[in-house]
mmCIF file of C-alpha atoms in Angstrom:
data_model
loop_
_atom_site.group_PDB
_atom_site.id
_atom_site.type_symbol
_atom_site.label_atom_id
_atom_site.label_comp_id
_atom_site.label_asym_id
_atom_site.label_seq_id
_atom_site.Cartn_x
_atom_site.Cartn_y
_atom_site.Cartn_z
ATOM 1 C CA MET A 3 51.093 -80.626 51.250
ATOM 2 C CA LYS A 4 52.300 -77.802 53.486
ATOM 3 C CA ASN A 5 55.007 -76.849 50.948
ATOM 4 C CA PHE A 6 52.358 -76.790 48.221
ATOM 5 C CA PHE A 7 50.282 -74.438 50.375
ATOM 6 C CA VAL A 8 53.217 -72.021 50.800
ATOM 7 C CA VAL A 9 53.869 -72.053 47.037
ATOM 8 C CA LEU A 10 50.190 -71.304 46.468
ATOM 9 C CA LEU A 11 50.427 -68.311 48.783
ATOM 10 C CA VAL A 12 53.405 -66.946 46.868
ATOM 11 C CA LEU A 13 51.684 -67.383 43.503
ATOM 12 C CA THR A 14 48.504 -65.665 44.646
ATOM 13 C CA GLY A 15 50.335 -62.692 46.107
ATOM 14 C CA PHE A 16 49.684 -63.337 49.806
ATOM 15 C CA ILE A 17 53.299 -63.805 50.942
ATOM 16 C CA ALA A 18 55.440 -60.678 51.131
ATOM 17 C CA ALA A 19 57.863 -59.194 53.612
ATOM 18 C CA GLN A 20 55.688 -57.926 56.461
ATOM 19 C CA ASN A 21 56.583 -55.705 59.365
ATOM 20 C CA ILE A 22 53.437 -54.651 61.198
ATOM 21 C CA THR A 23 53.732 -52.234 64.124
ATOM 22 C CA GLU A 24 54.322 -53.974 67.454
ATOM 23 C CA ARG A 25 51.847 -52.445 69.888
ATOM 24 C CA SER A 26 48.510 -52.942 71.631
ATOM 25 C CA TYR A 27 45.358 -52.766 69.489
ATOM 26 C CA ASN A 28 41.926 -52.234 71.031
ATOM 27 C CA CYS A 29 39.974 -52.951 67.838
ATOM 28 C CA ILE A 30 41.304 -55.754 65.634
ATOM 29 C CA PHE A 31 38.283 -56.019 63.389
ATOM 30 C CA ASN A 32 37.066 -58.387 60.717
ATOM 31 C CA VAL A 33 36.484 -56.587 57.402
ATOM 32 C CA LYS A 34 33.391 -58.652 56.583
ATOM 33 C CA ASP A 35 31.246 -56.931 59.207
ATOM 34 C CA TYR A 36 33.723 -54.750 61.157
ATOM 35 C CA SER A 37 33.282 -56.918 64.255
ATOM 36 C CA PRO A 38 36.137 -56.586 66.786
ATOM 37 C CA LEU A 39 38.150 -59.561 67.986
ATOM 38 C CA GLN A 40 37.415 -60.395 71.623
ATOM 39 C CA GLY A 41 38.762 -62.803 74.187
ATOM 40 C CA LYS A 42 37.069 -64.066 77.305
ATOM 41 C CA GLY A 43 38.171 -61.986 80.267
ATOM 42 C CA MET A 44 37.764 -62.796 83.911
ATOM 43 C CA GLN A 45 33.990 -63.047 83.600
ATOM 44 C CA ALA A 46 31.644 -64.869 81.264
ATOM 45 C CA GLY A 47 29.046 -63.073 79.142
ATOM 46 C CA ASP A 48 27.059 -60.257 80.711
ATOM 47 C CA GLU A 49 23.473 -59.079 80.219
ATOM 48 C CA VAL A 50 24.372 -57.458 76.869
ATOM 49 C CA ASP A 51 25.758 -60.785 75.626
ATOM 50 C CA ALA A 52 22.562 -62.481 76.783
ATOM 51 C CA LEU A 53 20.455 -60.107 74.669
ATOM 52 C CA PHE A 54 22.518 -60.788 71.557
ATOM 53 C CA ASP A 55 22.403 -64.522 72.254
ATOM 54 C CA LYS A 56 18.610 -64.330 72.383
ATOM 55 C CA ALA A 57 18.557 -62.485 69.063
ATOM 56 C CA GLY A 58 20.751 -65.189 67.525
ATOM 57 C CA LEU A 59 23.631 -62.787 66.777
ATOM 58 C CA THR A 60 26.130 -64.463 69.103
ATOM 59 C CA SER A 61 26.157 -67.600 71.170
ATOM 60 C CA ALA A 62 27.433 -68.851 74.479
ATOM 61 C CA ASP A 63 29.219 -71.600 72.550
ATOM 62 C CA ALA A 64 31.183 -69.001 70.605
ATOM 63 C CA ARG A 65 32.215 -67.198 73.778
ATOM 64 C CA LYS A 66 33.094 -70.480 75.463
ATOM 65 C CA ALA A 67 35.672 -70.825 72.700
ATOM 66 C CA ASN A 68 37.489 -67.843 74.292
ATOM 67 C CA VAL A 69 38.156 -65.973 71.030
ATOM 68 C CA TRP A 70 35.321 -64.616 68.883
ATOM 69 C CA SER A 71 34.186 -61.617 66.843
ATOM 70 C CA ALA A 72 32.070 -59.426 69.074
ATOM 71 C CA THR A 73 29.011 -57.480 67.954
ATOM 72 C CA LEU A 74 29.928 -54.202 69.672
ATOM 73 C CA PHE A 75 33.135 -52.278 70.310
ATOM 74 C CA THR A 76 33.590 -51.950 74.090
ATOM 75 C CA ASN A 77 37.036 -50.310 74.373
ATOM 76 C CA SER A 78 37.937 -52.829 77.052
ATOM 77 C CA PRO A 79 40.836 -55.139 77.961
ATOM 78 C CA SER A 80 38.809 -58.076 76.617
ATOM 79 C CA GLN A 81 39.080 -56.552 73.115
ATOM 80 C CA THR A 82 42.687 -55.401 73.461
ATOM 81 C CA PHE A 83 45.528 -57.515 72.097
ATOM 82 C CA THR A 84 49.259 -56.852 71.965
ATOM 83 C CA VAL A 85 51.131 -57.908 68.842
ATOM 84 C CA LYS A 86 54.796 -58.709 69.435
ATOM 85 C CA LYS A 87 57.483 -60.386 67.362
ATOM 86 C CA SER A 88 58.282 -64.006 68.130
ATOM 87 C CA ASP A 89 61.767 -65.474 68.237
ATOM 88 C CA GLU A 90 61.336 -66.472 64.598
ATOM 89 C CA GLU A 91 61.553 -63.942 61.793
ATOM 90 C CA GLY A 92 58.217 -63.117 60.183
ATOM 91 C CA TYR A 93 55.994 -64.464 62.976
ATOM 92 C CA TYR A 94 54.158 -62.772 65.817
ATOM 93 C CA HIS A 95 52.454 -63.629 69.081
ATOM 94 C CA ILE A 96 49.068 -62.048 69.838
ATOM 95 C CA ILE A 97 48.595 -61.543 73.590
ATOM 96 C CA HIS A 98 45.219 -60.849 75.227
ATOM 97 C CA LYS A 99 45.361 -57.891 77.628
ATOM 98 C CA ALA A 100 42.647 -59.032 80.054
ATOM 99 C CA THR A 101 44.187 -62.443 80.728
ATOM 100 C CA GLY A 102 47.798 -62.237 79.575
ATOM 101 C CA LYS A 103 47.180 -65.404 77.549
ATOM 102 C CA ALA A 104 48.201 -65.959 73.936
ATOM 103 C CA VAL A 105 45.939 -66.512 70.952
ATOM 104 C CA THR A 106 46.398 -70.230 70.309
ATOM 105 C CA VAL A 107 45.162 -72.904 67.920
ATOM 106 C CA GLU A 108 43.650 -75.431 70.303
ATOM 107 C CA ASP A 109 45.658 -78.637 70.837
ATOM 108 C CA ALA A 110 48.103 -77.549 68.088
ATOM 109 C CA SER A 111 45.576 -78.977 65.638
ATOM 110 C CA LYS A 112 46.228 -78.753 61.906
ATOM 111 C CA ALA A 113 42.612 -79.540 61.047
ATOM 112 C CA ASP A 114 40.361 -77.334 58.946
ATOM 113 C CA GLY A 115 37.932 -75.738 61.442
ATOM 114 C CA ALA A 116 40.086 -76.235 64.546
ATOM 115 C CA ASN A 117 39.157 -73.848 67.322
ATOM 116 C CA VAL A 118 41.154 -70.727 68.193
ATOM 117 C CA THR A 119 41.382 -70.086 71.898
ATOM 118 C CA LEU A 120 43.427 -68.372 74.620
ATOM 119 C CA PHE A 121 46.101 -70.324 76.442
ATOM 120 C CA ALA A 122 49.076 -69.687 78.702
ATOM 121 C CA PHE A 123 52.017 -68.410 76.666
ATOM 122 C CA SER A 124 54.467 -71.114 75.602
ATOM 123 C CA GLY A 125 56.027 -69.653 72.453
ATOM 124 C CA MET A 126 55.185 -72.815 70.486
ATOM 125 C CA ASP A 127 54.358 -72.768 66.772
ATOM 126 C CA HIS A 128 50.593 -72.945 67.315
ATOM 127 C CA GLN A 129 50.913 -69.548 69.072
ATOM 128 C CA LYS A 130 52.897 -67.992 66.200
ATOM 129 C CA PHE A 131 51.197 -66.173 63.342
ATOM 130 C CA ALA A 132 52.304 -64.532 60.119
ATOM 131 C CA ILE A 133 50.394 -61.295 59.532
ATOM 132 C CA GLN A 134 50.267 -61.083 55.755
ATOM 133 C CA ARG A 135 48.795 -58.176 53.867
ATOM 134 C CA ASP A 136 45.816 -58.854 51.618
ATOM 135 C CA THR A 137 47.393 -57.590 48.402
ATOM 136 C CA ALA A 138 44.382 -58.476 46.264
ATOM 137 C CA LYS A 139 41.499 -56.515 47.788
ATOM 138 C CA HIS A 140 41.758 -54.966 51.273
ATOM 139 C CA ARG A 141 45.337 -53.685 51.300
ATOM 140 C CA TYR A 142 44.855 -52.113 54.713
ATOM 141 C CA ALA A 143 44.147 -55.524 56.252
ATOM 142 C CA SER A 144 45.761 -58.940 56.647
ATOM 143 C CA TYR A 145 45.436 -62.674 56.787
ATOM 144 C CA VAL A 146 46.549 -64.093 60.143
ATOM 145 C CA ILE A 147 48.281 -67.377 59.292
ATOM 146 C CA ALA A 148 49.087 -69.996 61.934
ATOM 147 C CA LYS A 149 52.686 -71.146 61.550
ATOM 148 C CA HIS A 150 52.147 -74.799 62.449
ATOM 149 C CA SER A 151 49.243 -75.389 60.053
ATOM 150 C CA GLY A 152 49.368 -72.716 57.334
ATOM 151 C CA LEU A 153 45.670 -72.045 57.968
ATOM 152 C CA VAL A 154 44.166 -68.615 58.649
ATOM 153 C CA LEU A 155 42.025 -67.165 61.437
ATOM 154 C CA THR A 156 38.432 -67.083 60.208
ATOM 155 C CA THR A 157 35.146 -65.947 61.715
ATOM 156 C CA VAL A 158 32.378 -68.535 61.276
ATOM 157 C CA ASP A 159 28.805 -68.881 62.573
ATOM 158 C CA LYS A 160 27.837 -66.451 65.343
ATOM 159 C CA GLY A 161 31.322 -65.041 65.683
ATOM 160 C CA ASN A 162 33.398 -68.067 66.638
ATOM 161 C CA VAL A 163 37.003 -67.873 65.366
ATOM 162 C CA VAL A 164 38.603 -71.001 63.882
ATOM 163 C CA GLN A 165 41.405 -71.780 61.435
ATOM 164 C CA LYS A 166 40.618 -72.561 57.792
ATOM 165 C CA PRO A 167 42.381 -72.645 54.399
ATOM 166 C CA ILE A 168 42.754 -69.274 52.711
ATOM 167 C CA ASP A 169 39.833 -68.258 50.528
ATOM 168 C CA ARG A 170 40.518 -64.897 48.906
ATOM 169 C CA ASN A 171 36.788 -64.347 48.388
ATOM 170 C CA ASN A 172 36.017 -64.733 52.104
ATOM 171 C CA ASP A 173 36.261 -61.375 53.918
ATOM 172 C CA ALA A 174 35.690 -63.190 57.226
ATOM 173 C CA GLN A 175 39.374 -64.179 56.975
ATOM 174 C CA VAL A 176 40.706 -60.644 56.651
ATOM 175 C CA TRP A 177 41.603 -58.593 59.746
ATOM 176 C CA ALA A 178 42.507 -54.933 60.263
ATOM 177 C CA PHE A 179 44.804 -54.215 63.203
ATOM 178 C CA SER A 180 43.479 -50.940 64.526
ATOM 179 C CA THR A 181 43.356 -48.742 67.576
ATOM 180 C CA ARG A 182 40.121 -46.800 67.961
ATOM 181 C CA TYR A 183 40.259 -43.286 69.389
ATOM 182 C CA ALA A 184 38.787 -39.820 69.161
ATOM 183 C CA TRP A 185 41.085 -36.882 68.379
ATOM 184 C CA HIS A 186 40.591 -33.396 69.844
ATOM 185 C CA ASN A 187 42.766 -30.324 69.246
ATOM 186 C CA GLY A 188 41.571 -28.198 72.165
ATOM 187 C CA THR A 189 38.809 -26.595 70.115
ATOM 188 C CA GLY A 190 36.952 -29.484 68.500
ATOM 189 C CA TYR A 191 37.043 -33.112 67.430
ATOM 190 C CA LEU A 192 38.212 -34.592 64.173
ATOM 191 C CA THR A 193 34.850 -35.572 62.728
ATOM 192 C CA VAL A 194 32.789 -35.986 59.556
ATOM 193 C CA GLY A 195 30.611 -33.054 58.552
ATOM 194 C CA GLY A 196 27.141 -33.305 57.066
ATOM 195 C CA LEU A 197 25.602 -36.696 56.315
ATOM 196 C CA PHE A 198 28.277 -38.985 57.714
ATOM 197 C CA ILE A 199 27.559 -41.951 55.418
ATOM 198 C CA MET A 200 28.135 -39.956 52.218
ATOM 199 C CA PRO A 201 31.302 -40.700 50.231
ATOM 200 C CA GLY A 202 33.175 -37.458 49.781
ATOM 201 C CA ALA A 203 31.780 -35.853 52.938
ATOM 202 C CA LYS A 204 34.163 -33.260 54.329
ATOM 203 C CA VAL A 205 36.254 -34.126 57.361
ATOM 204 C CA VAL A 206 36.103 -31.176 59.736
ATOM 205 C CA GLN A 207 36.787 -29.872 63.211
ATOM 206 C CA GLY A 208 33.457 -30.287 64.947
ATOM 207 C CA GLY A 209 31.426 -31.734 67.800
ATOM 208 C CA LYS A 210 31.073 -35.200 69.250
ATOM 209 C CA LYS A 211 29.075 -36.805 66.438
ATOM 210 C CA ASN A 212 31.069 -39.241 64.286
ATOM 211 C CA ARG A 213 34.252 -38.546 66.245
ATOM 212 C CA SER A 214 35.428 -42.150 66.556
ATOM 213 C CA TRP A 215 38.265 -43.213 64.227
ATOM 214 C CA CYS A 216 40.217 -46.429 63.753
ATOM 215 C CA TYR A 217 43.833 -45.920 62.901
ATOM 216 C CA ILE A 218 44.802 -49.092 61.123
ATOM 217 C CA ALA A 219 48.395 -50.304 61.049
ATOM 218 C CA LEU A 220 49.841 -50.701 57.562
ATOM 219 C CA PRO A 221 50.604 -54.439 57.433
ATOM 220 C CA SER A 222 53.858 -54.088 55.514
ATOM 221 C CA ALA A 223 55.698 -51.319 57.394
ATOM 222 C CA PRO A 224 55.851 -50.103 61.020
ATOM 223 C CA ASN A 225 54.387 -46.851 62.335
ATOM 224 C CA LEU A 226 52.239 -46.038 59.319
ATOM 225 C CA TYR A 227 48.454 -45.989 59.490
ATOM 226 C CA TYR A 228 45.276 -45.704 57.475
ATOM 227 C CA VAL A 229 42.548 -43.732 59.268
ATOM 228 C CA MET A 230 38.957 -45.011 58.997
ATOM 229 C CA ASN A 231 35.845 -43.468 60.503
ATOM 230 C CA ALA A 232 34.330 -46.071 62.824
ATOM 231 C CA MET A 233 30.745 -45.188 61.911
ATOM 232 C CA SER A 234 30.895 -44.730 58.126
ATOM 233 C CA HIS A 235 33.749 -47.220 57.539
ATOM 234 C CA GLN A 236 35.218 -44.718 55.082
ATOM 235 C CA PHE A 237 38.801 -43.487 55.031
ATOM 236 C CA LEU A 238 40.418 -40.135 55.666
ATOM 237 C CA ILE A 239 41.842 -39.079 52.297
ATOM 238 C CA ALA A 240 42.983 -35.950 50.481
ATOM 239 C CA SER A 241 40.570 -34.540 47.892
ATOM 240 C CA GLN A 242 43.463 -33.873 45.524
ATOM 241 C CA ALA A 243 45.617 -36.557 43.891
ATOM 242 C CA TYR A 244 49.265 -36.609 44.893
ATOM 243 C CA ASP A 245 51.848 -35.697 42.244
ATOM 244 C CA LYS A 246 55.456 -35.742 43.412
ATOM 245 C CA ASN A 247 56.326 -33.256 40.653
ATOM 246 C CA ASN A 248 53.623 -30.827 41.684
ATOM 247 C CA ILE A 249 53.176 -30.837 45.464
ATOM 248 C CA LEU A 250 50.437 -28.435 46.497
ATOM 249 C CA GLU A 251 50.700 -25.867 49.263
ATOM 250 C CA LYS A 252 47.621 -27.351 50.943
ATOM 251 C CA TYR A 253 45.444 -30.459 50.656
ATOM 252 C CA THR A 254 41.847 -30.697 51.869
ATOM 253 C CA TYR A 255 40.438 -33.863 53.422
ATOM 254 C CA VAL A 256 37.255 -35.869 52.956
ATOM 255 C CA GLN A 257 36.151 -39.439 53.614
ATOM 256 C CA ARG A 258 35.875 -42.075 50.899
ATOM 257 C CA PRO A 259 35.527 -45.868 50.727
ATOM 258 C CA TYR A 260 38.805 -47.701 50.354
ATOM 259 C CA LYS A 261 39.852 -48.192 46.736
ATOM 260 C CA ARG A 262 42.984 -50.001 45.682
ATOM 261 C CA GLY A 263 45.398 -48.030 43.505
ATOM 262 C CA ILE A 264 44.201 -44.548 44.409
ATOM 263 C CA THR A 265 46.965 -41.900 44.363
ATOM 264 C CA ASN A 266 45.445 -39.498 46.885
ATOM 265 C CA ASN A 267 47.212 -39.141 50.216
ATOM 266 C CA MET A 268 45.787 -41.547 52.818
ATOM 267 C CA LEU A 269 48.702 -42.876 54.892
ATOM 268 C CA PHE A 270 49.741 -41.209 58.139
ATOM 269 C CA SER A 271 52.213 -41.366 60.976
ATOM 270 C CA MET A 272 52.055 -39.751 64.406
ATOM 271 C CA GLN A 273 54.683 -37.689 66.229
ATOM 272 C CA TYR A 274 54.589 -35.868 69.557
ATOM 273 C CA THR A 275 54.476 -32.097 69.185
ATOM 274 C CA ASP A 276 56.919 -31.572 72.082
ATOM 275 C CA ASP A 277 58.609 -33.267 75.032
ATOM 276 C CA THR A 278 55.490 -33.087 77.205
ATOM 277 C CA LYS A 279 53.911 -35.769 74.956
ATOM 278 C CA GLU A 280 50.489 -34.252 75.545
ATOM 279 C CA SER A 281 49.595 -33.865 71.867
ATOM 280 C CA LEU A 282 50.477 -35.298 68.472
ATOM 281 C CA TYR A 283 51.016 -34.211 64.925
ATOM 282 C CA ILE A 284 49.159 -36.398 62.407
ATOM 283 C CA ILE A 285 51.651 -36.470 59.538
ATOM 284 C CA GLU A 286 50.735 -37.351 55.961
ATOM 285 C CA TYR A 287 53.286 -39.874 54.708
ATOM 286 C CA LEU A 288 54.100 -38.636 51.186
ATOM 287 C CA THR A 289 54.290 -34.869 51.739
ATOM 288 C CA LYS A 290 55.224 -34.923 55.442
ATOM 289 C CA TYR A 291 52.551 -32.242 55.900
ATOM 290 C CA VAL A 292 50.568 -32.165 59.161
ATOM 291 C CA LEU A 293 46.799 -32.182 59.589
ATOM 292 C CA ASP A 294 45.481 -28.740 60.520
ATOM 293 C CA VAL A 295 42.166 -26.868 60.348
ATOM 294 C CA ASP A 296 41.181 -24.255 57.784
ATOM 295 C CA PRO A 297 40.055 -21.361 60.037
ATOM 296 C CA ALA A 298 37.395 -20.190 57.574
ATOM 297 C CA THR A 299 35.706 -23.496 56.694
ATOM 298 C CA LYS A 300 36.770 -25.721 59.641
ATOM 299 C CA GLN A 301 37.665 -28.388 57.079
ATOM 300 C CA ILE A 302 40.685 -30.554 57.825
ATOM 301 C CA VAL A 303 43.680 -29.670 55.659
ATOM 302 C CA SER A 304 47.330 -30.676 55.515
ATOM 303 C CA VAL A 305 50.056 -28.041 55.369
ATOM 304 C CA PRO A 306 53.817 -27.871 55.974
ATOM 305 C CA LYS A 307 54.583 -28.127 59.688
ATOM 306 C CA GLU A 308 56.221 -24.698 59.747
ATOM 307 C CA LYS A 309 52.973 -23.143 58.508
ATOM 308 C CA ALA A 310 50.656 -25.084 60.815
ATOM 309 C CA SER A 311 48.590 -23.528 63.604
ATOM 310 C CA LYS A 312 47.975 -24.780 67.140
ATOM 311 C CA SER A 313 44.958 -26.581 65.730
ATOM 312 C CA SER A 314 47.401 -29.159 64.336
ATOM 313 C CA HIS A 315 48.094 -30.374 67.904
ATOM 314 C CA TRP A 316 45.801 -33.371 68.436
ATOM 315 C CA GLY A 317 45.135 -35.185 71.684
ATOM 316 C CA LEU A 318 43.916 -38.791 71.829
ATOM 317 C CA TYR A 319 40.744 -39.538 73.770
ATOM 318 C CA ASN A 320 38.922 -42.789 74.405
ATOM 319 C CA ALA A 321 36.465 -43.573 71.639
ATOM 320 C CA PRO A 322 32.812 -44.043 72.576
ATOM 321 C CA LYS A 323 31.547 -47.601 72.846
ATOM 322 C CA GLY A 324 29.167 -48.968 70.244
ATOM 323 C CA MET A 325 29.070 -50.269 66.697
#
């Protein structure tokens, strides 16, 4: 049965060589409702949890399970997980920062609906996960597949996380591995101008509104990221389509919903601007241009590094808590 399941994954396009960036992520979110993965820290639920419990949005039972999808982003150790390679090619351990414990399928169960919890690290198969890109729909996100069972991490009622068979129509099984920050270049924040929910809204250098961004690790290659605004859930993308035979001198940036197959530039890497490591270039993957600011319009643009201004030096700041 397990071999049949693996064959099914291959035929449906879920299995491919994956090499996600090993690092800590403070916002591994579920693409169904953008709820961040959370583990129980040193304390049980607080007064905020109690309010959401009363409203029926979460439950003490879900939190008792140790791993659940939270309602709010808190930028805390309880929502921070480190992804590191296991001793077996293609599998990873996911380690909770607040406790040092590993994400674990409880009792090494292979059952549909078995609970996902935190447990002392052992390196066993029920603590190993393949992080496989969703090639069908959300290519920026992944299925997290338990090695011992072939089942995937899934959010169910009131946020509890369990393992279940893959269902490609269930977005509650698809996870984006992101780190949520605000970027500031010494003059202003990277932010969305105008009505922030509008597709096509300009991305600009501006004030504190809408300054929180998730940079989402590309599941299939290390050190490459999609950049999604945490409020609008739309992606940083060039207005102009990319043509390798006609590379423009400058590209302007807006936000748009994710769409598979689009040719506009929307993948980035980061590189320190100098040895002090106080600021970063945000580098567009295809052109190797860096994100800068048009001095006349304040819109974000990408230009060759040698033509960039000091406004292309971005510092990372903690993102505000909230949705």
